[in-house]
PDB file of C-alpha atoms in Angstrom:
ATOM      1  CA  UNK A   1      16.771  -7.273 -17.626  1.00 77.00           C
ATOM      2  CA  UNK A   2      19.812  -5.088 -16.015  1.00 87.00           C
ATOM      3  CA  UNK A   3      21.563  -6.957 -13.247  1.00 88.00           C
ATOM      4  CA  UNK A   4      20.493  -4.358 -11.317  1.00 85.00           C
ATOM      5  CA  UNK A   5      17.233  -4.660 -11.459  1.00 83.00           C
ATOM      6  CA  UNK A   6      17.724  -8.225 -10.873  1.00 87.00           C
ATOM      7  CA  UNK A   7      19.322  -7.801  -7.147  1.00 91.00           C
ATOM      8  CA  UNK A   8      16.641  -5.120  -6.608  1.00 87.00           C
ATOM      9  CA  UNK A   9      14.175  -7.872  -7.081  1.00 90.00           C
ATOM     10  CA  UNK A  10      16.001 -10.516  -5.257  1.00 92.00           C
ATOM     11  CA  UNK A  11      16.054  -8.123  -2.319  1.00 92.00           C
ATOM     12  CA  UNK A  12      12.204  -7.555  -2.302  1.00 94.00           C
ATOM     13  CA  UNK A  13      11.564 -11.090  -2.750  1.00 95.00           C
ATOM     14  CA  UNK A  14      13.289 -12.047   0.337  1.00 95.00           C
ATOM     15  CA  UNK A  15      12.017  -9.013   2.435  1.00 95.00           C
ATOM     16  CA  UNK A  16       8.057 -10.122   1.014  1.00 97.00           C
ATOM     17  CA  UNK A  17       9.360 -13.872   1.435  1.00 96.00           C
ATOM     18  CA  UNK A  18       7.727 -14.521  -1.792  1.00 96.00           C
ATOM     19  CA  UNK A  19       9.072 -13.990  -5.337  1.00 95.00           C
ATOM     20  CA  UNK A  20       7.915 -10.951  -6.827  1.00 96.00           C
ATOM     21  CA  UNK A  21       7.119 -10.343 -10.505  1.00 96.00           C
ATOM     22  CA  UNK A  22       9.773  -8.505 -13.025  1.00 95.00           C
ATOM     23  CA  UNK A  23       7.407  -6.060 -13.655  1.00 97.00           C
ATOM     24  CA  UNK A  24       6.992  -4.805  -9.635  1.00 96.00           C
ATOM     25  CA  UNK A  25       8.710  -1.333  -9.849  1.00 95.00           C
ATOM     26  CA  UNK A  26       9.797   0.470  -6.762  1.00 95.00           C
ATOM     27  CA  UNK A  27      11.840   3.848  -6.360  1.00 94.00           C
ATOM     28  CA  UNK A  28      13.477   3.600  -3.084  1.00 93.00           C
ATOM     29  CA  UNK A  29      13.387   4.787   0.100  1.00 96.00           C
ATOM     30  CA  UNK A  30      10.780   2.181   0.738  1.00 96.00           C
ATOM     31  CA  UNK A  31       9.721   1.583   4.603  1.00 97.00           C
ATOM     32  CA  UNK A  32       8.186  -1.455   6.177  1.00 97.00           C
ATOM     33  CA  UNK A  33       7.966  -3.226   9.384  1.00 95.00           C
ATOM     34  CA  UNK A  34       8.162  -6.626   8.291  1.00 94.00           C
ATOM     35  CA  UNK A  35       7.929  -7.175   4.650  1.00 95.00           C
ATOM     36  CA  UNK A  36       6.508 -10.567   4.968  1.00 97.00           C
ATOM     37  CA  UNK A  37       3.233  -9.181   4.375  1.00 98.00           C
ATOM     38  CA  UNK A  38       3.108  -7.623   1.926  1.00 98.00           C
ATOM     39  CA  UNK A  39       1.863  -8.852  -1.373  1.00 98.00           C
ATOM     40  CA  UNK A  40       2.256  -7.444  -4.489  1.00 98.00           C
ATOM     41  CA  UNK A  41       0.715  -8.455  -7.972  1.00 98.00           C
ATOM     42  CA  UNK A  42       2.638  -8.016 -11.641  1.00 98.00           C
ATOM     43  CA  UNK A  43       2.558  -4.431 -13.302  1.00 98.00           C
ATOM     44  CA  UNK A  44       2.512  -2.799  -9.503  1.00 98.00           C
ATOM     45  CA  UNK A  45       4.120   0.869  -9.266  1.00 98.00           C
ATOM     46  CA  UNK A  46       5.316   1.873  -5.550  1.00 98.00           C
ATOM     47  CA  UNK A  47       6.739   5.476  -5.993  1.00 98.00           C
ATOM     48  CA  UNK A  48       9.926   6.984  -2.775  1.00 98.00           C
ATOM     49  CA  UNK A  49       9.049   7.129   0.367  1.00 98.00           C
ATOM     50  CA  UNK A  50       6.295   4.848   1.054  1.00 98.00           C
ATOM     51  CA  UNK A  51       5.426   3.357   4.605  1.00 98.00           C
ATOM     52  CA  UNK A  52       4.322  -0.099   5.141  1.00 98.00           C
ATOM     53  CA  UNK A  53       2.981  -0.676   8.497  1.00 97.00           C
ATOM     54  CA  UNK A  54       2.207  -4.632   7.154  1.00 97.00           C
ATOM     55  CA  UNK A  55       1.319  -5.927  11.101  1.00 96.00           C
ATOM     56  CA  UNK A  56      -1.903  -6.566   9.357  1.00 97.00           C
ATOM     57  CA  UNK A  57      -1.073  -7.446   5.769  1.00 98.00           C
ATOM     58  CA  UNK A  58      -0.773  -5.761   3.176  1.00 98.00           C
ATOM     59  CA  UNK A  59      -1.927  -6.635  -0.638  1.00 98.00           C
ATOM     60  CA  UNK A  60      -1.815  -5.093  -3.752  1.00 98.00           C
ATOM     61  CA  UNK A  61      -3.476  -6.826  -7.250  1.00 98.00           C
ATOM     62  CA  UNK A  62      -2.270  -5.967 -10.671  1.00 98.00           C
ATOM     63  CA  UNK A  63      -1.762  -3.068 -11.969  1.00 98.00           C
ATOM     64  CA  UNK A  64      -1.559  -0.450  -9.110  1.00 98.00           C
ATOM     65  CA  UNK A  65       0.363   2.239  -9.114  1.00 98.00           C
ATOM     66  CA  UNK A  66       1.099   3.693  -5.685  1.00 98.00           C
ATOM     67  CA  UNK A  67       2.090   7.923  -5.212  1.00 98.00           C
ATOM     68  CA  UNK A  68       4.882   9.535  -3.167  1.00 98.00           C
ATOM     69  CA  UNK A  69       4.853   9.399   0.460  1.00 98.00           C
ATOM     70  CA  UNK A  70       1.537   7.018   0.568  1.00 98.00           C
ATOM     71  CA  UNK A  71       0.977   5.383   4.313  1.00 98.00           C
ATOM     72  CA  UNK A  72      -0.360   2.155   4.893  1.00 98.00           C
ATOM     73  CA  UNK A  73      -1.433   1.841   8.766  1.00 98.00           C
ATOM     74  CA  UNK A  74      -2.737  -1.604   9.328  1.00 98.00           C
ATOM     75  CA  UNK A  75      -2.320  -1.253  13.485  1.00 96.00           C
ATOM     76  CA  UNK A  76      -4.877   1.009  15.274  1.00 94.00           C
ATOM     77  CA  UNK A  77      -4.827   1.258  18.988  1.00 92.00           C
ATOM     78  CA  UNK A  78      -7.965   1.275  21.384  1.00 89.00           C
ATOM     79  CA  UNK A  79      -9.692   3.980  21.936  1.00 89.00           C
ATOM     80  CA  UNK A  80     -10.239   4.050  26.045  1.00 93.00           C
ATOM     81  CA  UNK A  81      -7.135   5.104  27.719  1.00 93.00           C
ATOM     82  CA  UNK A  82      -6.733   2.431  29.079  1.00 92.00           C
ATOM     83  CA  UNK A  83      -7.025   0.249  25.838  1.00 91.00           C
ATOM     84  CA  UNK A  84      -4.595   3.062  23.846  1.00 90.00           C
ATOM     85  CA  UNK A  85      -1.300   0.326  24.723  1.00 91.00           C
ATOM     86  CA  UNK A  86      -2.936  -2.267  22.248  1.00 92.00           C
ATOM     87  CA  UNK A  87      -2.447  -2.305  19.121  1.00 92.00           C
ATOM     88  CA  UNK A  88      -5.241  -4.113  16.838  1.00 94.00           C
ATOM     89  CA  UNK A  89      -4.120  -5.486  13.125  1.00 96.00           C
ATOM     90  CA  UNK A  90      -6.469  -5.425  10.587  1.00 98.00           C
ATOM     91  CA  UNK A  91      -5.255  -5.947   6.783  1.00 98.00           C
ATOM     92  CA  UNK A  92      -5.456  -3.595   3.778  1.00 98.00           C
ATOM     93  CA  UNK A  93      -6.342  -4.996  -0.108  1.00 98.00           C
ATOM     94  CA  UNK A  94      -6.079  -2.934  -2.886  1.00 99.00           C
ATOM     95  CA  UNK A  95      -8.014  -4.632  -6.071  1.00 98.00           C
ATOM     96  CA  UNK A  96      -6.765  -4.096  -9.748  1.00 98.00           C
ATOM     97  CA  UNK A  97      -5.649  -0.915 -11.226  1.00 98.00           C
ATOM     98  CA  UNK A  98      -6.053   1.027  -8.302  1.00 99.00           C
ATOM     99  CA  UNK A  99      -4.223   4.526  -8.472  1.00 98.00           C
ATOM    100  CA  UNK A 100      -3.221   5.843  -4.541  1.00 99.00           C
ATOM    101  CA  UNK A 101      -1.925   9.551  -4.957  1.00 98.00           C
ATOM    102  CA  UNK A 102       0.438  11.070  -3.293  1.00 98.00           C
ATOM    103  CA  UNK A 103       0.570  11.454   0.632  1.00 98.00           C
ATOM    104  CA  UNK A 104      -2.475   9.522   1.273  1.00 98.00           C
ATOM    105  CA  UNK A 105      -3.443   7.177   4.204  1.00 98.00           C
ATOM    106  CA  UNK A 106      -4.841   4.423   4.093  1.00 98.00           C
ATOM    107  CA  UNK A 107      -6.521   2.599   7.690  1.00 98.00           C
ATOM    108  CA  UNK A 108      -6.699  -0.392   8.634  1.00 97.00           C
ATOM    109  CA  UNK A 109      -8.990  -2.708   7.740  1.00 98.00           C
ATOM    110  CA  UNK A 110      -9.807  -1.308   4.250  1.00 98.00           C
ATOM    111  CA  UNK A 111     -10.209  -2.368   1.199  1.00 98.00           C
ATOM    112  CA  UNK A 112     -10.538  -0.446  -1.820  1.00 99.00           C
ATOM    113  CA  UNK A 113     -12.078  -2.012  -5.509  1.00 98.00           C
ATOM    114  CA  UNK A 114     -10.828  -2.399  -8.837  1.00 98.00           C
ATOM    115  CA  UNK A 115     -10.376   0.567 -11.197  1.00 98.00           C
ATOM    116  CA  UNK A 116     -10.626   3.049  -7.810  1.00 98.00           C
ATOM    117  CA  UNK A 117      -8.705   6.281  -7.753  1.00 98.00           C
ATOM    118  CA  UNK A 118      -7.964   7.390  -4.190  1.00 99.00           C
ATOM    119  CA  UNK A 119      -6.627  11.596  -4.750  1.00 98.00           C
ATOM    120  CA  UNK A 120      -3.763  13.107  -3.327  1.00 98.00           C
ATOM    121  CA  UNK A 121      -3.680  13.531   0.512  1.00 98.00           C
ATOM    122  CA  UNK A 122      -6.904  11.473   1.165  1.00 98.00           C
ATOM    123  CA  UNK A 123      -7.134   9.242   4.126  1.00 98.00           C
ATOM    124  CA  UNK A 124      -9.027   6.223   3.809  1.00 98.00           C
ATOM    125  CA  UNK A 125     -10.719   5.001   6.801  1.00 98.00           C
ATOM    126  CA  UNK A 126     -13.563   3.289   5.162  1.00 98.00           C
ATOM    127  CA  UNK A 127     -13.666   0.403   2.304  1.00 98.00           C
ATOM    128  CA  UNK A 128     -13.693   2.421  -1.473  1.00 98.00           C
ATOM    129  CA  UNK A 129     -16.198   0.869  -4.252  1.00 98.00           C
ATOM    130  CA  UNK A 130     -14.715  -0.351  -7.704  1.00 98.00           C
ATOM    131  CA  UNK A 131     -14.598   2.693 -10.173  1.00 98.00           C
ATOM    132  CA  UNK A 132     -14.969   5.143  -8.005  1.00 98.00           C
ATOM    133  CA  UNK A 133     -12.637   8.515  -7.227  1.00 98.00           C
ATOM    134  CA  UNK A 134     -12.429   9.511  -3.279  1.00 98.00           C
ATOM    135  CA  UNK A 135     -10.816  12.410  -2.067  1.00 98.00           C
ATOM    136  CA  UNK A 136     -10.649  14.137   1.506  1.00 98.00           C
ATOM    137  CA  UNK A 137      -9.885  13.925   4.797  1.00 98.00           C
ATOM    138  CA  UNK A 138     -11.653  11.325   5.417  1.00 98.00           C
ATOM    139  CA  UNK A 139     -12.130  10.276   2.080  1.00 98.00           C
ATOM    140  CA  UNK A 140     -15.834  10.369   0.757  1.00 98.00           C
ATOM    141  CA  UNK A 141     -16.485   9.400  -2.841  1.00 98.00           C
ATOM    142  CA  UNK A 142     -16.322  12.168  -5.072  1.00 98.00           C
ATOM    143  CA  UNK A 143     -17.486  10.399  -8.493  1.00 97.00           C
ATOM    144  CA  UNK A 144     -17.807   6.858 -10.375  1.00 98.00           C
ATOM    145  CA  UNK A 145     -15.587   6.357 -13.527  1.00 94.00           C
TER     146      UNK A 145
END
């Protein structure tokens, strides 16, 4: 491994404050509030210019490979006006193998299944079956694999 690649991981391991795996992949600029909550699981892709809101935790297993420009909004605020100044965490999982094209959203509180394909420019506001493709805005399931 190049020494390079080495500091790169160093870095991510102490902004996650958790080693990361050799294999984790990442092609900078990458955004996040905190870092320490995100989780990430061996063979995971994250492609420029991704945005980790992580308030809420973040988690991705094995294997996922993650597009250009994907958001990951784990705040929402209340929907009353007078409720719209709070700000209410709720964490995002990703199973195995999950593909997230690029410039998609995904909400809080969501969690999408193994195998799951979520298509370019979707937002996910709602939890995503294993082996299943969703695309839209919001996303609604288009087909099972």
């Amino acid at each position: 491994m190049s020494r390079r690649k080495i500091e790169w991981l160093h870095l991510l391991s102490r902004l996650f404050g958790k080693t990361v795996d050799e294999s984790f992949r990442v092609f900078p600029p990458f955004y996040t509030d905190f870092g320490k909550n995100i989780t990430v699981g061996k063979n995971v892709f994250i492609n420029a210019c991704c945005h980790f809101q992580d308030h809420g935790g973040v988690s991705l297993g094995d294997g996922c490979q993650i597009g250009h420009n994907v958001v990951f909004a784990t705040l929402n605020h209340g929907l009353a006006p007078e409720d719209r100044q709070t700000t209410y965490p709720a964490p995002i999982t990703l199973g195995k193998n999950v593909w997230v094209g690029s410039n998609s959203t995904i909400l809080q509180g969501v969690t999408i299944g193994d195998n799951a394909v979520i298509a370019a420019g979707a937002v996910v506001t709602k939890d995503v079956p294993e082996n299943t493709i969703v695309g839209g805005v919001p996303a609604r399931i288009i087909r099972k694999i």
